[in-house]
PDB file of C-alpha atoms in Angstrom:
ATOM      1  CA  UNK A   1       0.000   0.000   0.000  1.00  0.00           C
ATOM      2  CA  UNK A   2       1.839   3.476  -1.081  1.00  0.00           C
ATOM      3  CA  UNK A   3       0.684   6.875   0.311  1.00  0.00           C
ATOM      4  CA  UNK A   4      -0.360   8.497  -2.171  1.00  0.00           C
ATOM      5  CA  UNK A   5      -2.911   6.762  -4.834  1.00  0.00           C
ATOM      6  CA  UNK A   6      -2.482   7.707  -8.342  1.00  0.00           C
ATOM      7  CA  UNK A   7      -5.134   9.506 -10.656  1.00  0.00           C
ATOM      8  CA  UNK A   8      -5.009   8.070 -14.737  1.00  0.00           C
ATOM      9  CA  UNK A   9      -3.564  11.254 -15.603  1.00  0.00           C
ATOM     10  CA  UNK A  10      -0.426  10.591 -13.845  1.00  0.00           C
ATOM     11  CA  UNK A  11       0.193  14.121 -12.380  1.00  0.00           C
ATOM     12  CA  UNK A  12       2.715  14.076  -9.700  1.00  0.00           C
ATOM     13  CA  UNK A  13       2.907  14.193  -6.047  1.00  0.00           C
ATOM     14  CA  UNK A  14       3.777  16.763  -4.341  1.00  0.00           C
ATOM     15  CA  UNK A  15       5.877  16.466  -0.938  1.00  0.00           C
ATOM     16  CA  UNK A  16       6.095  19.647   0.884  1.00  0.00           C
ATOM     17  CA  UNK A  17       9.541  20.161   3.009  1.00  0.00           C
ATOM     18  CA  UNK A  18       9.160  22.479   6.089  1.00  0.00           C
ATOM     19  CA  UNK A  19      12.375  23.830   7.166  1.00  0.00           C
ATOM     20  CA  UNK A  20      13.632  25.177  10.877  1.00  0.00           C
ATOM     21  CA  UNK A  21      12.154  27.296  13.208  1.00  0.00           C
ATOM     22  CA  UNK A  22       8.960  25.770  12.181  1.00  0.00           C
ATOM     23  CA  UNK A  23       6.306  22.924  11.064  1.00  0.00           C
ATOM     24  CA  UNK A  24       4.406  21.505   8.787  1.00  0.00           C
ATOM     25  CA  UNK A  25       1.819  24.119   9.226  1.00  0.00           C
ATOM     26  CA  UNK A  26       3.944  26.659   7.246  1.00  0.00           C
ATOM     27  CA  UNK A  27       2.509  24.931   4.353  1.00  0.00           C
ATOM     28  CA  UNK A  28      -1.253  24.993   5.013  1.00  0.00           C
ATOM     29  CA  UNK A  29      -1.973  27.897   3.014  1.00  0.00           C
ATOM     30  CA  UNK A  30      -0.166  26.149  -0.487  1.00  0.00           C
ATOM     31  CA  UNK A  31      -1.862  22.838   0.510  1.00  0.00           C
ATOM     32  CA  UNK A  32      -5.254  24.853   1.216  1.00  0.00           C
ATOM     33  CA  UNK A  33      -4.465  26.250  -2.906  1.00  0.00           C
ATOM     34  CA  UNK A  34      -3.314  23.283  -4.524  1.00  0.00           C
ATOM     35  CA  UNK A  35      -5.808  20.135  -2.839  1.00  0.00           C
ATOM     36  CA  UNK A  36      -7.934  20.212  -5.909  1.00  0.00           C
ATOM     37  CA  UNK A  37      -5.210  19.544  -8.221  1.00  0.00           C
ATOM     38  CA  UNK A  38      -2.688  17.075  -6.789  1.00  0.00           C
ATOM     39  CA  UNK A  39      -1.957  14.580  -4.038  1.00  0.00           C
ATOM     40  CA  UNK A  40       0.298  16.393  -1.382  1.00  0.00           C
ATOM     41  CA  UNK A  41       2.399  15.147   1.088  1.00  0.00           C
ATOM     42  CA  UNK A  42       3.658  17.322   3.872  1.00  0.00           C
ATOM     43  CA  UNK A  43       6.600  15.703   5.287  1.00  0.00           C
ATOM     44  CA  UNK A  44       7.026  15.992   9.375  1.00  0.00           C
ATOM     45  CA  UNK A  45      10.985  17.179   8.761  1.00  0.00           C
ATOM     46  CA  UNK A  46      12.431  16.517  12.290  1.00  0.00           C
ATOM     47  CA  UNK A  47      15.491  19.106  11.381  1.00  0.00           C
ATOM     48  CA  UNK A  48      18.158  17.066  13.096  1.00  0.00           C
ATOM     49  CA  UNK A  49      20.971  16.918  10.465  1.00  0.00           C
ATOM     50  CA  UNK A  50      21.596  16.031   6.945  1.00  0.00           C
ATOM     51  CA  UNK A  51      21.467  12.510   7.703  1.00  0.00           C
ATOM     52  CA  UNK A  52      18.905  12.088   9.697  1.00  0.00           C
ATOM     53  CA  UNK A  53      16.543  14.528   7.929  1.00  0.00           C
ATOM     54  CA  UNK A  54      17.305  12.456   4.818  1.00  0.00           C
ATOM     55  CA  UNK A  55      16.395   9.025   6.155  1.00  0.00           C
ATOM     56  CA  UNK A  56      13.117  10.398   7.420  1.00  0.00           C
ATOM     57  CA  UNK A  57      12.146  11.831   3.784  1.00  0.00           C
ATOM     58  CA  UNK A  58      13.692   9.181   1.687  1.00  0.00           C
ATOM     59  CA  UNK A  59      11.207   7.086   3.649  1.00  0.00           C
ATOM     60  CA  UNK A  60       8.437   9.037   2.948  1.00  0.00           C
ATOM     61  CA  UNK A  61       9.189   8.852  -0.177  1.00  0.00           C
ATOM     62  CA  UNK A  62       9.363   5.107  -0.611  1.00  0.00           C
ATOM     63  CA  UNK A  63       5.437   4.958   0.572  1.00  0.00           C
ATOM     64  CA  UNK A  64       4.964   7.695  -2.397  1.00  0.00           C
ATOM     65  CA  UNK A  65       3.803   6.199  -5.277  1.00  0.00           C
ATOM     66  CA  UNK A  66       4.677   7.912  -9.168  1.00  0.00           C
ATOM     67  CA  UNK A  67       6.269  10.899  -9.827  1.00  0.00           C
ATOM     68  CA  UNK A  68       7.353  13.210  -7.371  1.00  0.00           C
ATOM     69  CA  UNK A  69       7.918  16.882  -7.101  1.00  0.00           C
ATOM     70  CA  UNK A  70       9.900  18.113  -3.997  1.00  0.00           C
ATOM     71  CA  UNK A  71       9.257  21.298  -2.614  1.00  0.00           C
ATOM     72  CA  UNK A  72      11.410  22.536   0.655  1.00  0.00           C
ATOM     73  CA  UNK A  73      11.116  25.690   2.533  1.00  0.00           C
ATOM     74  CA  UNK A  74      14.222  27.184   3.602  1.00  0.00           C
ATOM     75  CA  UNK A  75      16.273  24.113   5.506  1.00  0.00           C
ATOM     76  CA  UNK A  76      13.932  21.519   3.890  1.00  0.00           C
ATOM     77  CA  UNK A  77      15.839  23.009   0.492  1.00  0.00           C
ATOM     78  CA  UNK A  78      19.203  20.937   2.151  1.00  0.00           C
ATOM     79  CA  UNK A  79      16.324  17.552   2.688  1.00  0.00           C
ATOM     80  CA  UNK A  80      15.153  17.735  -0.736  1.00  0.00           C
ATOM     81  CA  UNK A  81      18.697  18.379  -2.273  1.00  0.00           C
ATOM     82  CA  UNK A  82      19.882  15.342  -0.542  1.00  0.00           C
ATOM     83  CA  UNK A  83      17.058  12.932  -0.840  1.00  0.00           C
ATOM     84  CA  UNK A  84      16.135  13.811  -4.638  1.00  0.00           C
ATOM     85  CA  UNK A  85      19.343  11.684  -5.508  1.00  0.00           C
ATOM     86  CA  UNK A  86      17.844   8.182  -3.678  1.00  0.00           C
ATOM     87  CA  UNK A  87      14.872   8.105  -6.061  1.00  0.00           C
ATOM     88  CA  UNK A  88      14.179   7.967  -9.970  1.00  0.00           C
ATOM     89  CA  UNK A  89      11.023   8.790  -8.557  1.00  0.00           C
ATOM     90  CA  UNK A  90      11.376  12.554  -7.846  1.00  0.00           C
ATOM     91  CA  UNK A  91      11.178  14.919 -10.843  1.00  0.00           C
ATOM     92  CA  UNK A  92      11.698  18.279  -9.940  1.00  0.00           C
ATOM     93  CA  UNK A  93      12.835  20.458  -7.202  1.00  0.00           C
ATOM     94  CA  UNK A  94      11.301  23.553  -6.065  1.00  0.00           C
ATOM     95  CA  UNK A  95      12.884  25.766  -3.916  1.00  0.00           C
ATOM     96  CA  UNK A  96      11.127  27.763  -1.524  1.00  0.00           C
ATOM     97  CA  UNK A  97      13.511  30.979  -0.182  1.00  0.00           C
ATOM     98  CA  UNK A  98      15.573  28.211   0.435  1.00  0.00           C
ATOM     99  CA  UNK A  99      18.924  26.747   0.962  1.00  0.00           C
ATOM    100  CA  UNK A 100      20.953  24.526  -1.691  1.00  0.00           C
ATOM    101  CA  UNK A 101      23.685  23.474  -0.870  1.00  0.00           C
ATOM    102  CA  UNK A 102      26.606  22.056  -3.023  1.00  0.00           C
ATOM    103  CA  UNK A 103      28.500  18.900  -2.122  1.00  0.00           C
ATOM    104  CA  UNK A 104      30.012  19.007   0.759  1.00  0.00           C
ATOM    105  CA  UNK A 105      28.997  22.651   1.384  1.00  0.00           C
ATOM    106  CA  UNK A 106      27.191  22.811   5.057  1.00  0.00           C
ATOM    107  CA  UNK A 107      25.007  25.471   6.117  1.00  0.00           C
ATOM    108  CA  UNK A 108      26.752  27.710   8.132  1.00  0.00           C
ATOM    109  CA  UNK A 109      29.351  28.120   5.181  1.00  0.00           C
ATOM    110  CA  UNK A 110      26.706  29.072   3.170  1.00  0.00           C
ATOM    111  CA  UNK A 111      24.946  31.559   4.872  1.00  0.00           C
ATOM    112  CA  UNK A 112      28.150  33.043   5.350  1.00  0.00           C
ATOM    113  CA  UNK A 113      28.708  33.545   1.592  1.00  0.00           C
ATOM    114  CA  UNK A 114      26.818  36.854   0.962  1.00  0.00           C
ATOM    115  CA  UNK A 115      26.086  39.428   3.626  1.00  0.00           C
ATOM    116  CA  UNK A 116      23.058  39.761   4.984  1.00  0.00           C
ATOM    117  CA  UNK A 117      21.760  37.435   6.606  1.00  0.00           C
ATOM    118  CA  UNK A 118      20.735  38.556  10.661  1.00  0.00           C
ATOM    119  CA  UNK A 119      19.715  34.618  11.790  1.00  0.00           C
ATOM    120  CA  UNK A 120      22.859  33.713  13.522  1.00  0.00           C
ATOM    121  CA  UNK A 121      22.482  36.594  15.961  1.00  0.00           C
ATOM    122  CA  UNK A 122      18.777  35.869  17.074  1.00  0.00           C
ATOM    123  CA  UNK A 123      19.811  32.008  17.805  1.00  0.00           C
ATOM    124  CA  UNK A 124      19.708  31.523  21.264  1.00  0.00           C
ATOM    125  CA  UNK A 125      21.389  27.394  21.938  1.00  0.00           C
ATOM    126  CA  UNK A 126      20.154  24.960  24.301  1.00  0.00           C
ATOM    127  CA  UNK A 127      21.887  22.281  25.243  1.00  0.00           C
ATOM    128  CA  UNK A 128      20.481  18.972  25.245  1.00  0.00           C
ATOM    129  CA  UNK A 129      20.849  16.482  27.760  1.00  0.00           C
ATOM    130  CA  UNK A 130      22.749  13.613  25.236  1.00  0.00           C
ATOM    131  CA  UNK A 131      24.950  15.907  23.633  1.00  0.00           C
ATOM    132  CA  UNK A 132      24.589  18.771  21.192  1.00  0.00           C
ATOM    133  CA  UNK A 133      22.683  21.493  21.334  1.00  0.00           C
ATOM    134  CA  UNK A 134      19.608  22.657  19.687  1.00  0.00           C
ATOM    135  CA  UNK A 135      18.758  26.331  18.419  1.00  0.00           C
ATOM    136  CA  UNK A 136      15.941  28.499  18.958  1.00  0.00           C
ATOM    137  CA  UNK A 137      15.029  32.215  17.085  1.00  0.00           C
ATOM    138  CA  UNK A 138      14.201  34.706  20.345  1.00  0.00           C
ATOM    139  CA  UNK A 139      11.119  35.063  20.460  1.00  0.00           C
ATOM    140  CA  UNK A 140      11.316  38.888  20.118  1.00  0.00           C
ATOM    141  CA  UNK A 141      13.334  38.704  16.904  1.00  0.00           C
ATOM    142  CA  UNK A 142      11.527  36.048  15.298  1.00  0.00           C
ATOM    143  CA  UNK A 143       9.169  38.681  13.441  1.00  0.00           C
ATOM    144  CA  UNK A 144      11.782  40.901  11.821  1.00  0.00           C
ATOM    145  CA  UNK A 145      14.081  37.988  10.928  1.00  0.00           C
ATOM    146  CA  UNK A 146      11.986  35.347   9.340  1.00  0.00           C
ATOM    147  CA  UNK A 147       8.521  36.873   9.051  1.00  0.00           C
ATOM    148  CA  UNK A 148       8.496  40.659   8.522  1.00  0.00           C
ATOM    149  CA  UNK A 149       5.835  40.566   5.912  1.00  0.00           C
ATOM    150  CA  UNK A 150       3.464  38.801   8.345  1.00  0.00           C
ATOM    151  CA  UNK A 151       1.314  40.557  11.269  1.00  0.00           C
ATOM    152  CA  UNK A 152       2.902  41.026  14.072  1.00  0.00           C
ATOM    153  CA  UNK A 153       0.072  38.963  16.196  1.00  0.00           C
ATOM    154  CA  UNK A 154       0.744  35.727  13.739  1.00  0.00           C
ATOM    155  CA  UNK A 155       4.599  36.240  13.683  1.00  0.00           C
ATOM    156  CA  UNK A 156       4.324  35.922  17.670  1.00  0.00           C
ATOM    157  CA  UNK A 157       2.090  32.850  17.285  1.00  0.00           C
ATOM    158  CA  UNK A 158       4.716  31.674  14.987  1.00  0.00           C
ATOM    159  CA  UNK A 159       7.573  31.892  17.579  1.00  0.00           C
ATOM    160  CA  UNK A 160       5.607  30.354  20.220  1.00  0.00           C
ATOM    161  CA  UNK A 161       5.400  27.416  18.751  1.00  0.00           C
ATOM    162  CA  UNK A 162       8.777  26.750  17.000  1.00  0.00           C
ATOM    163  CA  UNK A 163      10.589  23.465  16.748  1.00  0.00           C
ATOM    164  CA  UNK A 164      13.725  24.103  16.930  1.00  0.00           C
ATOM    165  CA  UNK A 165      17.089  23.606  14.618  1.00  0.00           C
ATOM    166  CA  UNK A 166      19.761  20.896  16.243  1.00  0.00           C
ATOM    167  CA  UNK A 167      23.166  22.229  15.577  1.00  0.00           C
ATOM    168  CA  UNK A 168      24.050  19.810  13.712  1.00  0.00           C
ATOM    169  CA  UNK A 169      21.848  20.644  10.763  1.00  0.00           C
ATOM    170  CA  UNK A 170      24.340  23.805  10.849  1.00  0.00           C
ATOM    171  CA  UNK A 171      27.439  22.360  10.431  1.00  0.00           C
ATOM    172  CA  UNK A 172      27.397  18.906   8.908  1.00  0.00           C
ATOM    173  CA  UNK A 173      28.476  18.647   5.183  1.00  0.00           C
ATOM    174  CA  UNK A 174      25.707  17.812   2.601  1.00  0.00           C
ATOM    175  CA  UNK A 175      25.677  15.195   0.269  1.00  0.00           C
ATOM    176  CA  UNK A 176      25.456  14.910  -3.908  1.00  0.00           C
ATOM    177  CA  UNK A 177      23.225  17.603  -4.876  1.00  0.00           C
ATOM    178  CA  UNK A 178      20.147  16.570  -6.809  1.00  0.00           C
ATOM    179  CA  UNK A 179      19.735  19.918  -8.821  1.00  0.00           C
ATOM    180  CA  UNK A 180      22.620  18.786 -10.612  1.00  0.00           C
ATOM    181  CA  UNK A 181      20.539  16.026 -12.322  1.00  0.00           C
ATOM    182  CA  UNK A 182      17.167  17.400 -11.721  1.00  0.00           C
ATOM    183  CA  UNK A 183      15.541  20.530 -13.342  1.00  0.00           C
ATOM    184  CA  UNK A 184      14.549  23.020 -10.575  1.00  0.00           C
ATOM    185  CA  UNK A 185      12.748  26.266  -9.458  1.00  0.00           C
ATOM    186  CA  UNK A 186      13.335  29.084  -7.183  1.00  0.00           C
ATOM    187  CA  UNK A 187      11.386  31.552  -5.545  1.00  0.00           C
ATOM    188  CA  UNK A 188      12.332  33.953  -2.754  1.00  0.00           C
ATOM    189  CA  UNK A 189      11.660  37.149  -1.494  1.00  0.00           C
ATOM    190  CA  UNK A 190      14.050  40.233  -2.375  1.00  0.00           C
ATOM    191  CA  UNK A 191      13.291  41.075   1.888  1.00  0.00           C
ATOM    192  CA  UNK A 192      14.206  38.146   3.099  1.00  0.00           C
ATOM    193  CA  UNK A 193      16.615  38.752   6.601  1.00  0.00           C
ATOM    194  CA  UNK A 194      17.303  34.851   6.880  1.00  0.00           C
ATOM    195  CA  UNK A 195      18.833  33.659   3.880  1.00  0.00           C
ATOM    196  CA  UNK A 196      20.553  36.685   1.912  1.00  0.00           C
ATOM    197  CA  UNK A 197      18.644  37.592  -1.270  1.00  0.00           C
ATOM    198  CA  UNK A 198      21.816  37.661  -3.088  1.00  0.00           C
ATOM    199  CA  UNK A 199      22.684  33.853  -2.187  1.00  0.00           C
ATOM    200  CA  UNK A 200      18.989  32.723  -3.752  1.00  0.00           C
ATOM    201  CA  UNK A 201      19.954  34.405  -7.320  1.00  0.00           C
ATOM    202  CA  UNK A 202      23.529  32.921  -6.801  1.00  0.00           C
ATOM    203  CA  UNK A 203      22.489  29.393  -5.528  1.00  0.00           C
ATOM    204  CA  UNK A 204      19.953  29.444  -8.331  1.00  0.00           C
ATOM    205  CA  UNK A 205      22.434  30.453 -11.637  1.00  0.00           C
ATOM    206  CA  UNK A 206      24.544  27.294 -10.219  1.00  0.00           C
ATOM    207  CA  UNK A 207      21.750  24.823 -10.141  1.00  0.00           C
ATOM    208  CA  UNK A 208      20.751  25.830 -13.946  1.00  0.00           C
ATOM    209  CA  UNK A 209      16.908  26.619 -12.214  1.00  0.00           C
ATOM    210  CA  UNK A 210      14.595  26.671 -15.144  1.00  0.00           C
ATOM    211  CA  UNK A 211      12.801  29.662 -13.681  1.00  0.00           C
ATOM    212  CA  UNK A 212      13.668  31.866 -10.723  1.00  0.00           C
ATOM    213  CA  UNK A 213      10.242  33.919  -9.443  1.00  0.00           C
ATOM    214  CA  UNK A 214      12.243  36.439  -6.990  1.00  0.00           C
ATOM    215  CA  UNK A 215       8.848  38.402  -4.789  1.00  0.00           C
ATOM    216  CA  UNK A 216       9.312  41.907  -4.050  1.00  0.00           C
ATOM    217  CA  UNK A 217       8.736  42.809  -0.839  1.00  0.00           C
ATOM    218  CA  UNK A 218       8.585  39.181   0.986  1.00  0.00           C
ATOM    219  CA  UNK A 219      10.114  38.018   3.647  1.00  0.00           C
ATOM    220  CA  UNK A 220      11.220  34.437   4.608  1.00  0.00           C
ATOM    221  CA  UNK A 221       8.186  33.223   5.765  1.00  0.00           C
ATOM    222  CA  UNK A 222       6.722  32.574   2.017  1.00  0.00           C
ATOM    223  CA  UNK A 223       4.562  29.812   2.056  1.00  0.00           C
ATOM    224  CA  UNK A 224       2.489  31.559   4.665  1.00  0.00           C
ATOM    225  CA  UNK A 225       3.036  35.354   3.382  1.00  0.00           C
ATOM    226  CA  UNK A 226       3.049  34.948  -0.697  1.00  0.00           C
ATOM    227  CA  UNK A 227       1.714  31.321  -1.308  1.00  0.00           C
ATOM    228  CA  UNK A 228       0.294  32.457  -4.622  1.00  0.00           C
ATOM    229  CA  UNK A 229       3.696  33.356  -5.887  1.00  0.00           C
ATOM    230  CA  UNK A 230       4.775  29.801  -3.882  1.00  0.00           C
ATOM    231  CA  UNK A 231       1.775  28.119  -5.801  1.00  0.00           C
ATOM    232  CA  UNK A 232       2.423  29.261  -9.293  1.00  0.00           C
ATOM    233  CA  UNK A 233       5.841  28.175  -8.848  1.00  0.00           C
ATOM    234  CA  UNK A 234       5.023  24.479  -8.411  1.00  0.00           C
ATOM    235  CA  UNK A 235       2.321  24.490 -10.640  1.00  0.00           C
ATOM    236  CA  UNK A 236       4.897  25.699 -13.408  1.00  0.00           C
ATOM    237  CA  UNK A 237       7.167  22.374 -12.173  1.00  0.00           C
ATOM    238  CA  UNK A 238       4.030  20.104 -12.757  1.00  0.00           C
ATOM    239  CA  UNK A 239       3.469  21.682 -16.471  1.00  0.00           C
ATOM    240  CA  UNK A 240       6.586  20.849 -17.188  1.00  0.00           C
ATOM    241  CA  UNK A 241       6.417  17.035 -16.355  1.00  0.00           C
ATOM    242  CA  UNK A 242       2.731  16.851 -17.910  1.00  0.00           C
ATOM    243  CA  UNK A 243       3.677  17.754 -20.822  1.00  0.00           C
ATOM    244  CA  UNK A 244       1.982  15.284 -23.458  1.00  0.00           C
ATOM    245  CA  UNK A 245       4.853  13.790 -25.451  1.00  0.00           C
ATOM    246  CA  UNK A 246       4.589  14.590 -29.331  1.00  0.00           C
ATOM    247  CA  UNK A 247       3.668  11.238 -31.081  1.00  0.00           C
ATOM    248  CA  UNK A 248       6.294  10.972 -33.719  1.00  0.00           C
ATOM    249  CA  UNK A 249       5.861   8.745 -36.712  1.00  0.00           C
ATOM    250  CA  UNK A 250       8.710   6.620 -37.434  1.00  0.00           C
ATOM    251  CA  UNK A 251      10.275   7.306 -40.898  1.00  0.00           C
TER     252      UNK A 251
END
C-alpha cells in the first residue's frame, strides 16, 4: 500500500519540506491552494541533520507512489537536495527561499557567503541532555528575521510554537546535490533577513533553475506570506512534467 494513490492522468505528487524554526503548518496555506489539483504530502521534517533529515524523507518517499515533485522551505531546500538523488522517482525540485547546498557545502558556510543574513544573531542554543545542542530564534526577533511581511500577532504565534534547529543541521556537510541532475525552481523574497537575497539568485544560476520567481517585498516566511507566488511556482514544475509527449511517426 503506497501513500499516495495515483489519478489516470499521472500528475505528480507533491511532498512539501518544512524547514527550521517551524512545522508543517507553514505549508497549510499552499496545501489549502493546490488540494484540488494534486496529491500532497507534507513531510514531518524533524530538522536534526543532513542525515537524519534524509532518512526520514527518503522514507516518505518510498510509501509515495509515481512521480514526485519536492518542494522545501528554507532548511527543507538541504532535505530535498539530498534525498532527490535516492529516487528515480522525484522529478523536480522547487525551492522555496531556500537553501541549496553544493557537495560538501554545510550550512553555516553558506549563509556566510553573501552578507546579509541577521539569523545567527537571534539564535539563542540549548543544550540537550545527550549531547549537542539545539537552536531556537528569540522570540522577540523572530518577526523581523523570518517573518516581517506577516502581522505582528501571527509572527508571535509563529515563535511560540517553533521546533527548533539541532546544531548539527548547521554544520554537517551535505551530500550529492540533486539539482545537478534534476531541473529546478526558485522563488524567494528580495526582503528576506534569513537567507541573503543575493545567495537565492547565486544558488539558483549554479543549479541551472529553469525559472527563478524572486517576490518583491517578501520576507522568509513565504509559504504563509506569498503562497500564490509559492503556488504558481510548483504548478509551473508540474506543467513541465505533464507535458503530453509529441507522437512521432517513425520514418
Amino acid at each position: 500500500m503506497t501513500l499516495a494513490e495515483r489519478d489516470t492522468d499521472n500528475k505528480p505528487t507533491v511532498v512539501l519540506v518544512h524547514g527550521a524554526f517551524e512545522d508543517g503548518s507553514v505549508w497549510d496555506p499552499v496545501v489549502e491552494r493546490l488540494s484540488d489539483d494534486y496529491t500532497l504530502v507534507v513531510a514531518a521534517n524533524p530538522v536534526r541533520g543532513v542525515e537524519t533529515d534524509n532518512a526520514s524523507l527518503v522514507g516518505l518517499l518510498r510509501i509515495t507512489e509515481g512521480p514526485v515533485i519536492l518542494v522545501g522551505h528554507s532548511w527543507g531546500g538541504v532535505a530535498i537536495t539530498n534525498a532527490g538523488c535516492v529516487t528515480d522517482d522525484v522529478k523536480a525540485l522547487v525551492y522555496v527561499s531556500a537553501l541549496a547546498p553544493d557537495h560538501r557545502e554545510n550550512v553555516a558556510g553558506l549563509l556566510a557567503r553573501f552578507p546579509g543574513s541577521r539569523l545567527e544573531d537571534a539564535l539563542v542554543p540549548a543544550q540537550l541532555a545527550e549531547g549537542g545542542t539545539d537552536l531556537y530564534v528569540r522570540p522577540d526577533r523572530f518577526h523581523e528575521v523570518l517573518a516581517a511581511d506577516l502581522p505582528e500577532p501571527v509572527a508571535r504565534r509563529l515563535a511560540a510554537r517553533q521546533r527548533p534547529a539541532h546544531s548539527a543541521a548547521l554544520t554537517g556537510p551535505s551530500g550529492d546535490p540533486a539539482w545537478r541532475r534534476l531541473p529546478n525552481w526558485f522563488v524567494y523574497g528580495d526582503a528576506d533577513e534569513s537567507i541573503p537575497p543575493a545567495l537565492h539568485a547565486f544558488q539558483a544560476r549554479r543549479a541551472g533553475a529553469a525559472e527563478v520567481r524572486v517576490v518583491k517585498g517578501a520576507s522568509h516566511a513565504l509559504p504563509l506570506s506569498q503562497p500564490d507566488a509559492v503556488c504558481q511556482t510548483i504548478r509551473a514544475a508540474a506543467r513541465v512534467l505533464t507535458l503530453p509527449v509529441p507522437n512521432i511517426a517513425p520514418d
